[in-house]
Coordinates of C-alpha atoms in Angstrom, one line a residue:
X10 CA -34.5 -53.9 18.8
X11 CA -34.0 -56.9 21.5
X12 CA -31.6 -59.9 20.5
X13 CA -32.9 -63.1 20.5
X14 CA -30.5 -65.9 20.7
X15 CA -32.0 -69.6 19.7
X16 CA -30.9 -72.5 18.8
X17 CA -33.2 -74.4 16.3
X18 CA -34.7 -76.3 18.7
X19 CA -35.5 -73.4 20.7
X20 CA -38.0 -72.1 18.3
X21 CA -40.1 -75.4 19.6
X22 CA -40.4 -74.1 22.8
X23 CA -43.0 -71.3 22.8
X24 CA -42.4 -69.9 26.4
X25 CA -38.7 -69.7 26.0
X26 CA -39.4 -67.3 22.2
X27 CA -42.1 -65.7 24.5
X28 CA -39.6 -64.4 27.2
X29 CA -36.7 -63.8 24.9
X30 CA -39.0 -61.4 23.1
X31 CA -40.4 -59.4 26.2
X32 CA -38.8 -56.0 26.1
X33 CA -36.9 -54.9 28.9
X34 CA -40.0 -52.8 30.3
X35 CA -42.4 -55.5 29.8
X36 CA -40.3 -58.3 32.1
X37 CA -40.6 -55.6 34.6
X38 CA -44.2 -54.7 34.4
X39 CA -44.5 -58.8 34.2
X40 CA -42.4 -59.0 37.4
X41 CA -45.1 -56.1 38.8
X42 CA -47.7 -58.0 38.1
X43 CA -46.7 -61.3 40.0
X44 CA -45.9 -59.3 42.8
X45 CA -49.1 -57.6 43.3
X46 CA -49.7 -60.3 46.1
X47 CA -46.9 -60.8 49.0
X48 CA -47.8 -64.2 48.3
X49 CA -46.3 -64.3 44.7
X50 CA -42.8 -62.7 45.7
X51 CA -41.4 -66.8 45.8
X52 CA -44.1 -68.5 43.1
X53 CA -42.6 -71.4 41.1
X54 CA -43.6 -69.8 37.9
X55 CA -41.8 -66.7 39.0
X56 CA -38.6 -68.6 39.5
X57 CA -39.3 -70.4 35.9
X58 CA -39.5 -67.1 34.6
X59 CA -36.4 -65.6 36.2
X60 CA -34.3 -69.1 35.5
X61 CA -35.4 -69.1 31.5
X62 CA -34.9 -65.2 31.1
X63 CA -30.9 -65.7 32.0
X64 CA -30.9 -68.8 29.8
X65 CA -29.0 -68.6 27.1
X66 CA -30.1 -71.8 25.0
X67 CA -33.5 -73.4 25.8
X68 CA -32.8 -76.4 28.2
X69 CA -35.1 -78.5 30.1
X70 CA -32.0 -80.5 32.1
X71 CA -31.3 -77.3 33.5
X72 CA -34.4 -76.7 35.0
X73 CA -35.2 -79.8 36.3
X74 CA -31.5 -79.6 38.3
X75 CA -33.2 -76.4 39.8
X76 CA -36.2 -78.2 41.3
X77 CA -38.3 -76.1 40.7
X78 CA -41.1 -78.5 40.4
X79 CA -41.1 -82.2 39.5
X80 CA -40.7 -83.5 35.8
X81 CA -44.6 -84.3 35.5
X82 CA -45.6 -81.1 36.7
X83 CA -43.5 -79.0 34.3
X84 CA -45.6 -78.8 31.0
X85 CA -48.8 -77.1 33.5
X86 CA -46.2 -74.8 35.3
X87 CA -45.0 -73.6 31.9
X88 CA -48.4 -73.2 30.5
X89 CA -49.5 -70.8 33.6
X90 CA -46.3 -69.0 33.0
X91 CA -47.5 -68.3 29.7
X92 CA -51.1 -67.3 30.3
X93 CA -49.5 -65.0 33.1
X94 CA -47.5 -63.7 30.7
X95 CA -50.0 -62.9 28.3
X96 CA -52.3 -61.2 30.6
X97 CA -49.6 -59.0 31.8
X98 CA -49.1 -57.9 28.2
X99 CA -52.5 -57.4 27.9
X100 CA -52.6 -54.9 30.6
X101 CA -49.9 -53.0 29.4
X102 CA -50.7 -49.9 27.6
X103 CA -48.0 -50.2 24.3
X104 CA -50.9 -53.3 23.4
X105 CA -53.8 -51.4 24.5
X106 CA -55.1 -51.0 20.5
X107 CA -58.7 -50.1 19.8
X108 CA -59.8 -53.7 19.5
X109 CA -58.4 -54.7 22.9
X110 CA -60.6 -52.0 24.2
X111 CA -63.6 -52.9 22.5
X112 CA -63.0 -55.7 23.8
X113 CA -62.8 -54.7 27.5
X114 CA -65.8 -52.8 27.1
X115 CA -67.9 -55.8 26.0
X116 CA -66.4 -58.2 29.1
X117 CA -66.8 -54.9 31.5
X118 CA -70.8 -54.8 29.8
X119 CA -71.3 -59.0 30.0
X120 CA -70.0 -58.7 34.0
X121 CA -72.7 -56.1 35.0
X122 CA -75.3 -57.7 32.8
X123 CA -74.4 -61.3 35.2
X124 CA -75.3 -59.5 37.9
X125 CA -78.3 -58.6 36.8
X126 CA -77.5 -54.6 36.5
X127 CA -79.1 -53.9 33.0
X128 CA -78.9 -50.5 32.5
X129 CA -75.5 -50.2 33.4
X130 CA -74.3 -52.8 31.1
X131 CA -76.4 -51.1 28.3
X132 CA -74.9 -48.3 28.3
X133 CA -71.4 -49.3 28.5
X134 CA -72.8 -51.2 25.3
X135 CA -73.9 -48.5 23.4
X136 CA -70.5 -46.4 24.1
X137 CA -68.7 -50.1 23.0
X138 CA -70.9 -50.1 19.8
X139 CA -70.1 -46.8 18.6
X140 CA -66.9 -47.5 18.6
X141 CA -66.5 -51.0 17.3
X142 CA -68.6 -49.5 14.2
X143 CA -66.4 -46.2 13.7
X144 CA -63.1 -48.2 13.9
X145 CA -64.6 -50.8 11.5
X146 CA -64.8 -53.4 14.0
X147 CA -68.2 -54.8 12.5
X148 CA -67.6 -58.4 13.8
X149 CA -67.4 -57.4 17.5
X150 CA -69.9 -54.5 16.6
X151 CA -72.3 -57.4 15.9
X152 CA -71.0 -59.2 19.2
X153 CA -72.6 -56.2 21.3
X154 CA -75.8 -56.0 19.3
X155 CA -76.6 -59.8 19.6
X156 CA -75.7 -59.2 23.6
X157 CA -78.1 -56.1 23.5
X158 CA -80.9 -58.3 22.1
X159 CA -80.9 -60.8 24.7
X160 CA -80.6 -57.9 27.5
X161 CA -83.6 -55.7 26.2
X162 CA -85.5 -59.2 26.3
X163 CA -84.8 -59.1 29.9
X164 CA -84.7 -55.8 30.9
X165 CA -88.2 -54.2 29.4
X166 CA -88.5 -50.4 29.1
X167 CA -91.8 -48.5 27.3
X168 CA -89.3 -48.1 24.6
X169 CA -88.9 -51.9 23.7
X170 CA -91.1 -52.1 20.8
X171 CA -89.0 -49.6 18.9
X172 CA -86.2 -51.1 20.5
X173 CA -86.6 -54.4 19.3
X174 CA -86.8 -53.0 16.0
X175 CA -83.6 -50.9 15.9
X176 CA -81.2 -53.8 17.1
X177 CA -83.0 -56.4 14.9
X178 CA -82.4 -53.7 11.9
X179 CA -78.5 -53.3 13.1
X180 CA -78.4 -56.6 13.3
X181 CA -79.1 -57.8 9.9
X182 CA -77.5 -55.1 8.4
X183 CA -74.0 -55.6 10.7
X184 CA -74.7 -59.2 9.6
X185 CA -74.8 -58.8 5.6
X186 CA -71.5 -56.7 5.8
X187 CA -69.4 -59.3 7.8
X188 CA -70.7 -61.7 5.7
X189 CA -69.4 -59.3 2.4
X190 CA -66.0 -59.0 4.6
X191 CA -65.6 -62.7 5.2
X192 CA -66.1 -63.8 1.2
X193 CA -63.6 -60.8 0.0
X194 CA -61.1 -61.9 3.0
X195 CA -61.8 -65.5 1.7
X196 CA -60.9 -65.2 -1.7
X197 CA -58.3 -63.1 -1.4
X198 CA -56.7 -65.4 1.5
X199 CA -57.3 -68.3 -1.7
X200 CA -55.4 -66.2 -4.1
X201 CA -52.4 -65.1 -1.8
X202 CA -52.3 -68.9 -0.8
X203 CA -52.0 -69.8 -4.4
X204 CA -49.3 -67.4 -5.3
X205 CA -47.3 -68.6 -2.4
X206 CA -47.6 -72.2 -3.4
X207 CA -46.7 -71.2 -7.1
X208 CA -46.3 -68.2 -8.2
X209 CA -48.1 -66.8 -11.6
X210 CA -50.1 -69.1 -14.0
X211 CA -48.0 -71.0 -16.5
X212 CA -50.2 -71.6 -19.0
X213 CA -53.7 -70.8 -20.6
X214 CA -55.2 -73.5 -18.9
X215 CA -54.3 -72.5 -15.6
X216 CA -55.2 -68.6 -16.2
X217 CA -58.9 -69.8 -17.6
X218 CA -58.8 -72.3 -14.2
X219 CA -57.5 -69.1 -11.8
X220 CA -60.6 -66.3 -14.0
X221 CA -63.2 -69.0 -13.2
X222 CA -62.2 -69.4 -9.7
X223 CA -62.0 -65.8 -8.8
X224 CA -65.3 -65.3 -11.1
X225 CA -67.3 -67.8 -9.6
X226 CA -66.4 -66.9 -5.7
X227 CA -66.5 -62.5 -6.0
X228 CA -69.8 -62.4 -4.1
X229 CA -72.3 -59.8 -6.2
X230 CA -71.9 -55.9 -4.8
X231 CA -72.5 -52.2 -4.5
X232 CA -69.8 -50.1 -4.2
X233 CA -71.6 -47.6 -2.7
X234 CA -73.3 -50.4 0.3
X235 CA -69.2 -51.0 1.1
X236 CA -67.6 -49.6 4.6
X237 CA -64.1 -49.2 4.2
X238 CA -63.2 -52.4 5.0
X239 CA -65.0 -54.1 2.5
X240 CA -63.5 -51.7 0.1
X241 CA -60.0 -53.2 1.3
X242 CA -60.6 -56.8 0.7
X243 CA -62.5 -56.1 -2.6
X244 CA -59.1 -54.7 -3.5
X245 CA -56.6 -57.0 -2.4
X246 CA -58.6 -59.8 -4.1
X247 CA -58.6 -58.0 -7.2
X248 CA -54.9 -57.6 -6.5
X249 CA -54.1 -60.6 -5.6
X250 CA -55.7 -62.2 -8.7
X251 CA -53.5 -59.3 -11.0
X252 CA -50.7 -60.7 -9.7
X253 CA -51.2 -63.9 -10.5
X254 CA -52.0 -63.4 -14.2
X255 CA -49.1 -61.2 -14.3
X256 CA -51.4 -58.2 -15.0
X257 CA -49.3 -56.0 -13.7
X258 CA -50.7 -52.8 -14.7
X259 CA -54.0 -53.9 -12.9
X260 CA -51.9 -54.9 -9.6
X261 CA -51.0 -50.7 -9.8
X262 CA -54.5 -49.6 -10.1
X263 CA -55.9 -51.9 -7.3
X264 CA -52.6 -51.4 -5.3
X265 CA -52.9 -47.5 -5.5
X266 CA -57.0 -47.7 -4.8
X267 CA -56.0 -49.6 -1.9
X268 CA -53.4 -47.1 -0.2
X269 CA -55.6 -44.6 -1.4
X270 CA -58.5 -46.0 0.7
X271 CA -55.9 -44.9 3.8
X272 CA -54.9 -41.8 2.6
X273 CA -58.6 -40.6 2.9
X274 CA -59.1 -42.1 6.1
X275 CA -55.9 -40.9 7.8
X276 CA -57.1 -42.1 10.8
X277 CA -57.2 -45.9 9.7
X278 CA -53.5 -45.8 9.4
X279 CA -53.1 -46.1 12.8
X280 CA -56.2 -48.5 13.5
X281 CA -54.9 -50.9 10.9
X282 CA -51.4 -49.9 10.0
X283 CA -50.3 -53.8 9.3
X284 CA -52.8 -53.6 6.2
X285 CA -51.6 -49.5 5.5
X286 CA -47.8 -51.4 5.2
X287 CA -48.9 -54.1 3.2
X288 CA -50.3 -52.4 0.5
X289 CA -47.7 -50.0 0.2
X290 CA -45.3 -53.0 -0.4
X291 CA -47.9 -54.3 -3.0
X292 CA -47.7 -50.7 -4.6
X293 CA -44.0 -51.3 -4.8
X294 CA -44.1 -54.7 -6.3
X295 CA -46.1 -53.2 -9.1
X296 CA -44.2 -50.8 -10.0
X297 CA -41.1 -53.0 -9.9
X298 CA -42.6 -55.2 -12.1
X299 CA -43.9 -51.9 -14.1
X300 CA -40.0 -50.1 -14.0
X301 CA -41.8 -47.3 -13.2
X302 CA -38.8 -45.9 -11.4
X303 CA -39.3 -42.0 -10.4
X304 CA -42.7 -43.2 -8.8
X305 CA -41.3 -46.3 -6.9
X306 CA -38.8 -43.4 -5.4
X307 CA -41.6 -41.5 -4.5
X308 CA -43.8 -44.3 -2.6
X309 CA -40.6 -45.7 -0.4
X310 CA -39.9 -42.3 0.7
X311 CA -43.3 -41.3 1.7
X312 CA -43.5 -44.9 3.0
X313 CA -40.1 -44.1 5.3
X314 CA -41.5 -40.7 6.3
X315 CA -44.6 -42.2 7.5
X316 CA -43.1 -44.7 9.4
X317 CA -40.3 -42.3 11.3
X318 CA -43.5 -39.9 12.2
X319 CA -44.2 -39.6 15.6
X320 CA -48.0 -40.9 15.5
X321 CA -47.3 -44.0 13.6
X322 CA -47.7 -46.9 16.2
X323 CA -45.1 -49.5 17.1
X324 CA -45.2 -52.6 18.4
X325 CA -42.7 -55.8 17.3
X326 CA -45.4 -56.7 14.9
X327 CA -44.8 -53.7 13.2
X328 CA -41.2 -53.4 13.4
X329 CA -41.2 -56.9 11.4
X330 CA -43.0 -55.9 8.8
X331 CA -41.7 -52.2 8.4
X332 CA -38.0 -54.5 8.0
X333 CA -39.4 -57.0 5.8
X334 CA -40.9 -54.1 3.2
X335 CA -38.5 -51.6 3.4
X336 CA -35.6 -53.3 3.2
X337 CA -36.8 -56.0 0.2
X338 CA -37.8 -52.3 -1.8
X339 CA -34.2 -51.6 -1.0
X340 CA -33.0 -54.4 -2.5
X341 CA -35.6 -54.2 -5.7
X342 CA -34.3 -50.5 -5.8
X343 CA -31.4 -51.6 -6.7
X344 CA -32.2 -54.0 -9.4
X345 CA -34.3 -51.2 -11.1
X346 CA -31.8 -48.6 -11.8
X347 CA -28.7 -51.9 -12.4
X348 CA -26.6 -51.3 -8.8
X349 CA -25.1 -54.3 -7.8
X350 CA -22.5 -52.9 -4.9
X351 CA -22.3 -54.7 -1.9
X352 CA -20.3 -52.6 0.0
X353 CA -22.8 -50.4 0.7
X354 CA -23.8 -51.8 4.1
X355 CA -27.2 -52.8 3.0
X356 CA -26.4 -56.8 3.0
X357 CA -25.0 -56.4 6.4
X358 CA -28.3 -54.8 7.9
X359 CA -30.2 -57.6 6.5
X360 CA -27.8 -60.0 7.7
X361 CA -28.2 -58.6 10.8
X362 CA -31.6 -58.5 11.7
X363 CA -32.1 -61.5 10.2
X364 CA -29.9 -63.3 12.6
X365 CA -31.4 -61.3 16.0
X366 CA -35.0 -61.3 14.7
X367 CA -35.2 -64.0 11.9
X368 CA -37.1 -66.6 14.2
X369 CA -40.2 -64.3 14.1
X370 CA -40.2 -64.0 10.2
X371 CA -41.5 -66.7 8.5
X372 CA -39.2 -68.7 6.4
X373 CA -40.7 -68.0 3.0
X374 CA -39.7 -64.4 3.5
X375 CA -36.6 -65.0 4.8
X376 CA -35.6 -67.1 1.7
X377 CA -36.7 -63.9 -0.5
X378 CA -34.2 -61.8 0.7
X379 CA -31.4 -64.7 0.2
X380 CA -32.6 -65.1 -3.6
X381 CA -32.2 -61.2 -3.7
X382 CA -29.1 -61.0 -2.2
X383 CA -27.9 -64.0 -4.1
X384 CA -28.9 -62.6 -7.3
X385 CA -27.0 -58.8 -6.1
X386 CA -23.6 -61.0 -6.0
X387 CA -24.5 -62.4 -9.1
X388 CA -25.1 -59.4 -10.9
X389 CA -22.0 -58.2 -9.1
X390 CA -19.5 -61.0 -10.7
X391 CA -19.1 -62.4 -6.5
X392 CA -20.7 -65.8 -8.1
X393 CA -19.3 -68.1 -5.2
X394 CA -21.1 -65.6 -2.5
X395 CA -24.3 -66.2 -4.9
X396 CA -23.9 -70.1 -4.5
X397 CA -23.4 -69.8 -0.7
X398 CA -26.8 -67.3 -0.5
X399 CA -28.6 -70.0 -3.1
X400 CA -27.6 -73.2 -0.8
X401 CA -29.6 -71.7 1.8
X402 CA -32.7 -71.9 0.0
X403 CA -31.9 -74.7 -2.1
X404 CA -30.7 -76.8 1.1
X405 CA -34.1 -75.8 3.0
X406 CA -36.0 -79.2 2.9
X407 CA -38.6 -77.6 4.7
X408 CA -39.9 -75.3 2.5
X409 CA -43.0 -76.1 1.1
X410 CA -44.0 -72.9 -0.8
X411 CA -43.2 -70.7 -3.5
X412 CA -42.3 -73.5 -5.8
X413 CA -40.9 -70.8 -8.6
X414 CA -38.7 -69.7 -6.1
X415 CA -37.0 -72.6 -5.8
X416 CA -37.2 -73.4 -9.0
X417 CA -35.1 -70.3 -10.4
X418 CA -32.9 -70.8 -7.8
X419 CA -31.4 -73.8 -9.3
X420 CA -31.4 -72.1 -12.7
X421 CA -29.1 -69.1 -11.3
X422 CA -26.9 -72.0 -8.9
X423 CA -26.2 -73.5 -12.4
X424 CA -24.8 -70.2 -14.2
X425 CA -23.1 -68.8 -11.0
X426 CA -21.5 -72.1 -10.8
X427 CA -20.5 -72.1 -14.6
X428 CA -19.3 -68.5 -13.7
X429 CA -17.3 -69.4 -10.8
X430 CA -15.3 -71.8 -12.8
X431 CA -16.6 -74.5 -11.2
X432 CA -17.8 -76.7 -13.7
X433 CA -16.3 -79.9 -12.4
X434 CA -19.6 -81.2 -11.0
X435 CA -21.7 -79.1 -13.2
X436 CA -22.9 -82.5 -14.4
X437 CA -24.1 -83.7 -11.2
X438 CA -26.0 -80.2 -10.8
X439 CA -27.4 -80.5 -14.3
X440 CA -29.0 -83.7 -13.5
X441 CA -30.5 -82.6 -10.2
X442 CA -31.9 -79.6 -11.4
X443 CA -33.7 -81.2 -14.0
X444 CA -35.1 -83.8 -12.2
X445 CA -36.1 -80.6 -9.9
X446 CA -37.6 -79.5 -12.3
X447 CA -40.1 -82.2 -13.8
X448 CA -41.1 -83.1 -10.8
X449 CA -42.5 -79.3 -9.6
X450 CA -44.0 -79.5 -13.1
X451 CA -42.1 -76.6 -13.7
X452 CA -40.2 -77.1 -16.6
X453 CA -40.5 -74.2 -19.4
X454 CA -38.7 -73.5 -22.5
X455 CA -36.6 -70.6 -21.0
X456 CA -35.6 -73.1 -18.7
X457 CA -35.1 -76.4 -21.2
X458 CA -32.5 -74.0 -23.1
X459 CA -30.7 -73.1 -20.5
X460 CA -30.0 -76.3 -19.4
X461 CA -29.6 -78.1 -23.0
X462 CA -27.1 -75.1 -23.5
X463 CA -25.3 -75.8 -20.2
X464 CA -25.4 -79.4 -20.6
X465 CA -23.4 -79.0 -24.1
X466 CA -21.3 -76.5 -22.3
X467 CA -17.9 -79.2 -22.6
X468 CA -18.4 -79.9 -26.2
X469 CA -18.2 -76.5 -27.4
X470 CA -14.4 -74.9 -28.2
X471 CA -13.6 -71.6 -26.9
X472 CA -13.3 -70.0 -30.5
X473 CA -16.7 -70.8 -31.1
X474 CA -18.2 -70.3 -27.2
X475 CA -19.3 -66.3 -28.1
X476 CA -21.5 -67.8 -31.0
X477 CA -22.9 -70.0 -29.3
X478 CA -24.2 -67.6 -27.1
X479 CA -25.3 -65.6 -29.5
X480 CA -27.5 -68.5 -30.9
X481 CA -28.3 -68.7 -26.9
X482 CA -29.7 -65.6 -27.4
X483 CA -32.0 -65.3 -30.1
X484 CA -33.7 -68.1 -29.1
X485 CA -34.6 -67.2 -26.0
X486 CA -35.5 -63.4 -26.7
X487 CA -38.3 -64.4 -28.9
X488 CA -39.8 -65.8 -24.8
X489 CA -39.5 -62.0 -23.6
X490 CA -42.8 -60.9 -24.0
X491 CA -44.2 -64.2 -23.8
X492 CA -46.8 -63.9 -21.0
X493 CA -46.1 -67.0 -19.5
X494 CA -42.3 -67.4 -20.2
X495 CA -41.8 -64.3 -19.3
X496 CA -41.7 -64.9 -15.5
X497 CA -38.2 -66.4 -16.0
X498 CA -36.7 -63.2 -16.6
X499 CA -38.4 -61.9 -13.8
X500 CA -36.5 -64.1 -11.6
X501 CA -33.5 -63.8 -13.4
X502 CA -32.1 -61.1 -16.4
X503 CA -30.9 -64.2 -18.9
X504 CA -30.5 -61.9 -21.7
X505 CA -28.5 -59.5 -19.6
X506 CA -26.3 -61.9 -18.8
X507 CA -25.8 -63.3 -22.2
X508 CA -25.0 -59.8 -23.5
X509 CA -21.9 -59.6 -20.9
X510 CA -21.0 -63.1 -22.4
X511 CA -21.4 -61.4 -25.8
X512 CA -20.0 -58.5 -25.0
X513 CA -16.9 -59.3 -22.5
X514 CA -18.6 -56.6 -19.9
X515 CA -19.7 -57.1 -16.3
X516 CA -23.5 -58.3 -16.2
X517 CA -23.8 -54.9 -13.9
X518 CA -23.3 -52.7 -16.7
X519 CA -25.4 -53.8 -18.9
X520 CA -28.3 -54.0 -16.4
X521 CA -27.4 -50.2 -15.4
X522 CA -27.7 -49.6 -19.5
X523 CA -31.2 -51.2 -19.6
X524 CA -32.3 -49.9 -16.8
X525 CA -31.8 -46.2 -17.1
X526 CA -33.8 -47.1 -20.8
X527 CA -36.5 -48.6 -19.8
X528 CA -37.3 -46.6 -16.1
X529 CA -39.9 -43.8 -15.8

């Protein structure tokens, strides 16, 4: 795993992230590559690459002193540097995927066809073809058939009237299933943008708005006219429109038909292994939600041994990804069966690779794993390690999504800081919060008890503070299996925590207690 160290301006500088995240092996197949020519042994873009590889921090003061090349001409050196560096990564075998050469094919077939030598490009079209089609690669599969068609116009054999026939048929028919693809990748794309901008419905009006949607835009289909990749889309819209209405039981069936899909098709692992990943984390987000224990076990180890196997591909893409959903299933892991140790190293790892890789995440999931993390402190009594985990997100004026996330992060900042014993500005917190609230119209009655409790927190004497929890209590239990107040204790165990109040336990226990109750 290569260390990247930025600054947060350097992020703004796409050349400088570029270099920092060339590998060893591929700076020196880059270097290669330049050199081919004697003339390129000195080039000013080589030099730019060389001074920005040692650099430490991006800084454009530095390479002017260099002169390298004049101020004016720096923004079209740096942009050659990067298209060199891009085609030098496209030659390299570790990104030679199927696609790339489908892709090579079709260029190698549109070069002979230019100079005039049909045959020859036909052919390398009909090998291209084939495989664009068995890979699932329809939309370049109808690339080559639309290239064919304008060849056999040109090129006339006795065979053309058939011909003619046969591409116009594969034409129309590659046509009608892209077209299936593009409105199943459409609506689900709608759906996961949704959820990211606010999480599941909050009322009946906005489930009846979310059916209608995702009613009105599933395009009409046979199950038995869809390829495999129609198959996939038609299930991570269903999915994505399950999570959303908090149907989690239906977010297992389409999450399991939708791993299932690969483990038919072995092979597809490997063509499309970013989709294979994600729906094995959508699998374990079900059955998180679900506490279906023994079987969450069962999918992250066969997810691990997958990944460690020797023909599962890698590429940084990957390794982001295989991070992002193994390690936030760790994390969940450990909410499900109420283990709330932090000395286990697992914080640290995050921490970690966070800090050396965290640039390439995006930020929404990166402020996931500080909520978890946050919320393992809490549940683990370290409440002033909570708060510092909760400013980050909190603090982010730059995040524009997952507005339930934020939103249940000031709930738990509030009752780690009553926790903490540091209720001297819980006033000042209240107030905030609420205003927060109203204005992400995000205000629920989990939430409006919490804070009227909190806010009444100073009036109440100690003699009479475990009764008042226990009113706390039943009055927000009755929201449990509400199915649109329920989400807050999704976010965060409430009840749990006012049983430890109750109870004069640790908030772990009682969680561990639940937990091995309510897990399958």
């Amino acid at each position: 795993m290569r260390k990247i160290i930025t600054t947060a301006n350097d992020s703004k500088d796409s050349l400088y992230v570029l270099i920092k995240s060339l590998s060893k092996s591929e700076k020196r197949q880059f270097k290669l590559y330049v050199g081919r020519l004697d003339g390129n042994a000195d080039s000013k873009y080589l030099q730019l690459f060389n001074l920005l590889d040692k650099m430490s921090n991006y800084d454009e003061s530095i390479i002017l002193k260099q002169n390298i090349v004049k101020k004016q001409q720096l923004s079209n050196l740096k942009a050659h540097l990067y298209k060199q560096i891009l085609i030098s990564l496209r030659l390299s075998p570790a990104h030679q995927n199927i696609r790339v050469q489908i892709r090579e094919q079709l260029d190698f077939a549109t070069v002979l066809y230019q100079k005039g030598l049909y045959q020859q490009s036909l052919k390398l079209l009909e090998k291209a073809k084939h495989m664009a089609i068995e890979n699932e690669e329809k939309n370049v599969a109808y690339e080559i058939v639309e290239l064919e068609k304008v060849i056999e116009s040109q090129y006339i054999t006795r065979s053309m009237s058939t011909r003619s026939e046969e591409l116009a048929n594969e034409a129309k028919i590659l046509s009608q299933q892209n077209l299936m693809t593009s409105k199943l990748s459409n609506l689900s794309l709608q759906l996961y943008g949704l959820m990211l901008k606010t999480g599941y419905v909050r009322s009946d009006d906005e489930k009846r708005e979310i059916t209608n949607f995702f009613t009105k835009s599933m395009p009409k289909y046979k199950m038995s006219d869809l390829g495999f990749r129609e198959k996939l889309w038609l299930n991570k819209a269903y999915l994505w429109y399950s999570f959303l209405i908090q149907d989690f039981l239906s977010c297992f069936k389409y999450a399991t038909r939708y791993v299932e899909l690969f483990e038919e098709t072995p092979a597809m692992i490997a063509r499309n292994p970013v989709f294979y990943l994600k729906g094995n984390h959508y699998l374990l987000e079900s059955l998180f939600f679900l506490k279906h224990h023994t079987k969450f076990e069962e999918v992250l180890a066969r997810l691990e041994s997958r990944l460690e196997s020797t023909d599962f591909p890698h590429s940084d893409n990957l390794e982001i990804l295989e991070f992002l959903y193994v390690y936030s299933h760790k994390l969940n892991h450990k909410f499900m069966v109420g283990d709330f140790s932090t000395d286990d190293g697992l914080i640290e790892k995050i921490e970690k690779y966070l800090k050396q890789s965290g640039q390439r995440m995006d930020e929404h999931h990166i402020m996931v794993f500080y909520y978890k993390i946050a919320s393992l402190y809490f549940g683990n009594g370290q409440n002033k390690k909570c708060i510092e985990y909760l400013g980050k997100i909190i603090n982010n004026k730059s995040l524009k999504m997952r507005e339930d996330l934020m939103c249940f992060s000031r709930i738990l900042n509030l009752v780690a800081h009553y926790e903490a014993g540091m209720d001297y500005h819980l006033e000042t917190l209240l107030k905030s919060t609420y205003k927060f609230l109203i204005k992400m119209d995000d205000l629920h009655e989990v939430q409006k008890e919490m804070i009227k409790f909190l806010r009444n927190l100073g009036d109440i004497f100690p003699g009479e503070l475990k009764n008042e929890f226990k009113k706390l209590r039943s009055r927000l239990e009755v929201y449990e299996d509400d199915p649109y107040e329920r989400r807050a204790f999704l976010y965060l165990d409430i009840l749990s925590w006012l049983d430890s109040r109750i109870e004069n336990r640790p908030v772990a226990d009682i969680i561990k207690e639940k937990a091995s109750l309510l897990n399958r």
